[in-house]
Amino acid sequence: MKTVYNARHAAHAATREFFRGRLVPAFEVPARADYVLAAVQAAQLGEIVAPVDHGLAPLERVHAPAYLRFVQGAWAEWQALGGEGDAFPAVWPVRSLRSDVAPRSFAARMGLYSMDSGTPLTAGSWEAAYWGAQASLTGLDQVLGGERSAYVLTRPPGHHAGADFFGGYCFVNNAAVAAQAALDAGLQRVAILDVDYHHGNGTQAIFYERADVFYASLHGDPQTEFPFFLGHADETGAGAGLGFNANFPLPAGASNEAWFAALEAALERLQAYEPELLIVSLGVDTYGGDPISHFKLDRPEFSRLGQRLAAFGARTLFLQEGGYATEAIGHNVVAVLQGFEPRP
Amino acid sequence: MKTVYNARHAAHAATREFFRGRLVPAFEVPARADYVLAAVQAAQLGEIVAPVDHGLAPLERVHAPAYLRFVQGAWAEWQALGGEGDAFPAVWPVRSLRSDVAPRSFAARMGLYSMDSGTPLTAGSWEAAYWGAQASLTGLDQVLGGERSAYVLTRPPGHHAGADFFGGYCFVNNAAVAAQAALDAGLQRVAILDVDYHHGNGTQAIFYERADVFYASLHGDPQTEFPFFLGHADETGAGAGLGFNANFPLPAGASNEAWFAALEAALERLQAYEPELLIVSLGVDTYGGDPISHFKLDRPEFSRLGQRLAAFGARTLFLQEGGYATEAIGHNVVAVLQGFEPRP
Ligand SMILES: [Zn+2]
Ligand SMILES: [Zn+2]
């Protein structure tokens, strides 16, 4: 399996983030991808290729252009205002407040285009996120070009980013960009399986009223786990998308048996959908040693996940999402990918 | 003019707040009310009375009971979780995220029930806000009982608090509680004039679809000033409330002439409404020396404001809102009140 590696991920390097209202050392750090790259190389997983630039247009197919322009220019605005350190939002347009007017105030637009105070906007956030999307599109090219699978190694992750907001460490929704590009390339039915510990609220929301992308996710119950405000089992799609969204929330601390039972249920739904492409939002914060998550998967389970996805039988694009036990991420990711495609 | 003084305001005492994503010393501090009390006493404005407890029911007429219960119990929850210092939210249900499910997570409910990260929830926030509402109801009793006017000295302020969220230093919307209580006492038409530097987004939203409360506000343009996401001139009410909301945003730095012209325009609308009661959301952060605001009023202008409101001719309930030039607040408030009712 080829790996598309976004070497520019390191441009996004935050030192601190807000976690439950406190400033703490950042969890989503460049070393995450470095460890994965080292593990991919050590395992001789396959060729490592660079992303090809597909431009901004594929991103604009799922994100509001005004939002993308904001993220692209935000650091320069922040610097022009004399901002010190990373930029954080502080006020949000919740119920009864308007989102249809973009204020001139930079602080206000930071809030307009975000959902939390835990996602530092840094000097290189846009560069890293832009090239992450390009890496995802390049991985898609591989798969549409005949490869059975590809793995996209990038950060920051993408699945929390909505059509017009960042959050949960995510700025550009790589899974959504790739799914839409696959449709634009002629596919009719794309499935996204999100196995990150956290519900991919952005991905779900982007395709919620559409039947051409089926989003299925197993994740920590939003009653207690981020992103809190989406990911319940009763969210089954709306309008034309009714029946094409499936959530399998599991309580924090759920057993591996429960996790694999949910995986089977999700894959059953996706199998019935007969997708032409499977996109896997591959977060490994389901790992027992993850510092911010509460499932119990370990190497054998990640390997089993890979095997099970191989048995699903679809062309498969793996996109890196979360995973915060920095040193273990590489081994856990490789376990999934080698489970999917054992070395000959 | 009698002053209803909420002596329990000091229970809400934050040391730090987030301002544009940074932790800074709190602006909304107990000394604010202490200075006003001293100025009211020095000016011999009139009797100073204590709030009478009207219970929770009048608050539940404008706030969601679940929200009030949350604020009431939040500090105990935070302490039970081992929280250190004041509690701040960190994640918000913006577009595409759900507000109809209250998560079990305390961190999540902090975000569900708020709009910013600049409003610290402290040990005594509920006590101070509850008694602020009681003071407002007590002031209303004075006015409905035959007094021409009353002044309610309390903090934290109220006008940013929505039906189900806190923010902008506000937890309970005193103006909305008083207006609703006035209607419940038999009045048909209540006018709220909000002269605080900031738009009273909570008050507007609570009555936006109703004709029995006319909300008029002059304030810093939300394009650049908090609360950013409400307060534009095109917000004129909706449904049965269409035509009963009037905003007069002014650019930061607006001249006093422009400010009084906007005041005339607002009063013209309220005069046509023929209200049986005028509630004034009296923020004095319009003062030229205010540290977070950008208008230029000073003692003579505050006095002129009071005179003009007296000429309006309605029974008038003054409720203290913002004002952050701590030592000047008292003199500025007294200037308004003595302008309204000169000493005999
Ligand atoms: Zn995650
Ligand atoms: Zn104010």
mmCIF file of C-alpha atoms in Angstrom, chain A residues 18 20-22 78 84-99 101-105 107-108 111-118 164-165 201 205 221-224 226 228-230 232 234-235, chain B residues 18 20-22 78 84-99 101-105 107-108 111-118 164-165 201 205 221-224 226 228-230 232 234-235:
data_model
loop_
_atom_site.group_PDB
_atom_site.id
_atom_site.type_symbol
_atom_site.label_atom_id
_atom_site.label_comp_id
_atom_site.label_asym_id
_atom_site.label_seq_id
_atom_site.Cartn_x
_atom_site.Cartn_y
_atom_site.Cartn_z
ATOM 1 C CA PHE A 18 -7.549 25.147 25.681
ATOM 2 C CA ARG A 20 -12.057 22.279 29.165
ATOM 3 C CA GLY A 21 -11.350 25.957 29.625
ATOM 4 C CA ARG A 22 -7.701 25.618 30.684
ATOM 5 C CA TRP A 78 -3.786 38.124 13.536
ATOM 6 C CA GLU A 84 1.059 37.213 20.212
ATOM 7 C CA GLY A 85 1.184 33.443 20.121
ATOM 8 C CA ASP A 86 -1.469 31.315 18.468
ATOM 9 C CA ALA A 87 -4.920 32.731 17.784
ATOM 10 C CA PHE A 88 -7.972 31.463 19.682
ATOM 11 C CA PRO A 89 -11.614 32.410 19.305
ATOM 12 C CA ALA A 90 -13.607 33.650 22.304
ATOM 13 C CA VAL A 91 -17.242 34.244 21.270
ATOM 14 C CA TRP A 92 -19.616 32.115 19.184
ATOM 15 C CA PRO A 93 -22.925 32.627 17.368
ATOM 16 C CA VAL A 94 -25.049 30.160 19.296
ATOM 17 C CA ARG A 95 -28.856 30.082 19.297
ATOM 18 C CA SER A 96 -30.532 33.400 18.428
ATOM 19 C CA LEU A 97 -27.253 34.920 17.228
ATOM 20 C CA ARG A 98 -26.586 35.507 13.551
ATOM 21 C CA SER A 99 -24.164 33.593 11.342
ATOM 22 C CA VAL A 101 -23.131 38.403 8.580
ATOM 23 C CA ALA A 102 -19.340 38.147 8.739
ATOM 24 C CA PRO A 103 -18.231 40.918 11.102
ATOM 25 C CA ARG A 104 -15.196 43.023 10.300
ATOM 26 C CA SER A 105 -13.731 42.193 13.704
ATOM 27 C CA ALA A 107 -12.012 38.187 16.912
ATOM 28 C CA ALA A 108 -15.623 37.871 15.795
ATOM 29 C CA GLY A 111 -15.747 32.737 16.540
ATOM 30 C CA LEU A 112 -18.045 32.801 13.517
ATOM 31 C CA TYR A 113 -15.901 30.185 11.811
ATOM 32 C CA SER A 114 -15.204 27.859 14.750
ATOM 33 C CA MET A 115 -16.864 25.624 17.323
ATOM 34 C CA ASP A 116 -14.413 25.514 20.224
ATOM 35 C CA SER A 117 -11.489 27.203 21.942
ATOM 36 C CA GLY A 118 -9.321 24.075 21.744
ATOM 37 C CA ASP A 164 -17.844 26.628 7.503
ATOM 38 C CA PHE A 165 -16.113 26.114 10.818
ATOM 39 C CA ASN A 201 -19.493 15.839 13.272
ATOM 40 C CA ALA A 205 -23.127 17.425 8.742
ATOM 41 C CA ASP A 221 -20.989 8.652 23.329
ATOM 42 C CA PRO A 222 -21.385 12.410 22.826
ATOM 43 C CA GLN A 223 -23.222 12.534 26.146
ATOM 44 C CA THR A 224 -19.768 12.519 27.692
ATOM 45 C CA PHE A 226 -16.251 15.500 22.384
ATOM 46 C CA PHE A 228 -20.770 16.499 22.579
ATOM 47 C CA PHE A 229 -23.346 18.128 20.305
ATOM 48 C CA LEU A 230 -23.576 15.514 17.529
ATOM 49 C CA HIS A 232 -26.309 10.345 18.657
ATOM 50 C CA ASP A 234 -31.070 8.950 16.324
ATOM 51 C CA GLU A 235 -29.235 10.997 13.677
ATOM 52 C CA PHE B 18 -10.792 35.417 28.590
ATOM 53 C CA ARG B 20 -10.098 37.746 22.680
ATOM 54 C CA GLY B 21 -8.684 34.360 23.571
ATOM 55 C CA ARG B 22 -6.305 35.554 26.320
ATOM 56 C CA TRP B 78 -17.478 22.046 38.873
ATOM 57 C CA GLU B 84 -9.717 24.717 40.128
ATOM 58 C CA GLY B 85 -10.484 28.399 39.815
ATOM 59 C CA ASP B 86 -13.479 29.732 37.934
ATOM 60 C CA ALA B 87 -15.237 27.588 35.343
ATOM 61 C CA PHE B 88 -15.051 28.463 31.636
ATOM 62 C CA PRO B 89 -16.716 26.766 28.678
ATOM 63 C CA ALA B 90 -14.638 25.530 25.730
ATOM 64 C CA VAL B 91 -16.941 24.098 23.048
ATOM 65 C CA TRP B 92 -20.186 25.451 21.579
ATOM 66 C CA PRO B 93 -23.081 24.082 19.510
ATOM 67 C CA VAL B 94 -22.727 26.289 16.445
ATOM 68 C CA ARG B 95 -24.323 25.629 13.040
ATOM 69 C CA SER B 96 -25.116 21.947 12.363
ATOM 70 C CA LEU B 97 -24.535 20.977 15.991
ATOM 71 C CA ARG B 98 -27.419 20.074 18.262
ATOM 72 C CA SER B 99 -28.740 22.143 21.149
ATOM 73 C CA VAL B 101 -29.826 17.314 23.908
ATOM 74 C CA ALA B 102 -28.180 18.346 27.171
ATOM 75 C CA PRO B 103 -25.057 16.167 27.456
ATOM 76 C CA ARG B 104 -24.111 14.582 30.769
ATOM 77 C CA SER B 105 -20.654 16.127 30.483
ATOM 78 C CA ALA B 107 -17.875 20.757 30.085
ATOM 79 C CA ALA B 108 -20.420 20.206 27.340
ATOM 80 C CA GLY B 111 -20.819 25.260 26.254
ATOM 81 C CA LEU B 112 -24.442 24.389 25.559
ATOM 82 C CA TYR B 113 -25.589 27.134 27.910
ATOM 83 C CA SER B 114 -23.162 29.904 26.936
ATOM 84 C CA MET B 115 -21.983 32.078 24.050
ATOM 85 C CA ASP B 116 -18.423 33.013 24.944
ATOM 86 C CA SER B 117 -15.351 32.176 26.983
ATOM 87 C CA GLY B 118 -15.241 35.600 28.604
ATOM 88 C CA ASP B 164 -30.913 29.691 27.629
ATOM 89 C CA PHE B 165 -27.359 30.938 27.654
ATOM 90 C CA ASN B 201 -28.586 40.558 22.265
ATOM 91 C CA ALA B 205 -33.819 37.743 21.235
ATOM 92 C CA ASP B 221 -21.695 48.498 15.596
ATOM 93 C CA PRO B 222 -21.572 44.698 15.955
ATOM 94 C CA GLN B 223 -19.352 44.631 12.870
ATOM 95 C CA THR B 224 -16.546 45.527 15.258
ATOM 96 C CA PHE B 226 -19.236 42.672 21.110
ATOM 97 C CA PHE B 228 -20.742 40.831 17.124
ATOM 98 C CA PHE B 229 -23.498 38.451 16.041
ATOM 99 C CA LEU B 230 -26.570 40.602 16.721
ATOM 100 C CA HIS B 232 -27.709 45.236 13.140
ATOM 101 C CA ASP B 234 -32.031 45.330 9.777
ATOM 102 C CA GLU B 235 -33.210 43.392 12.833
#
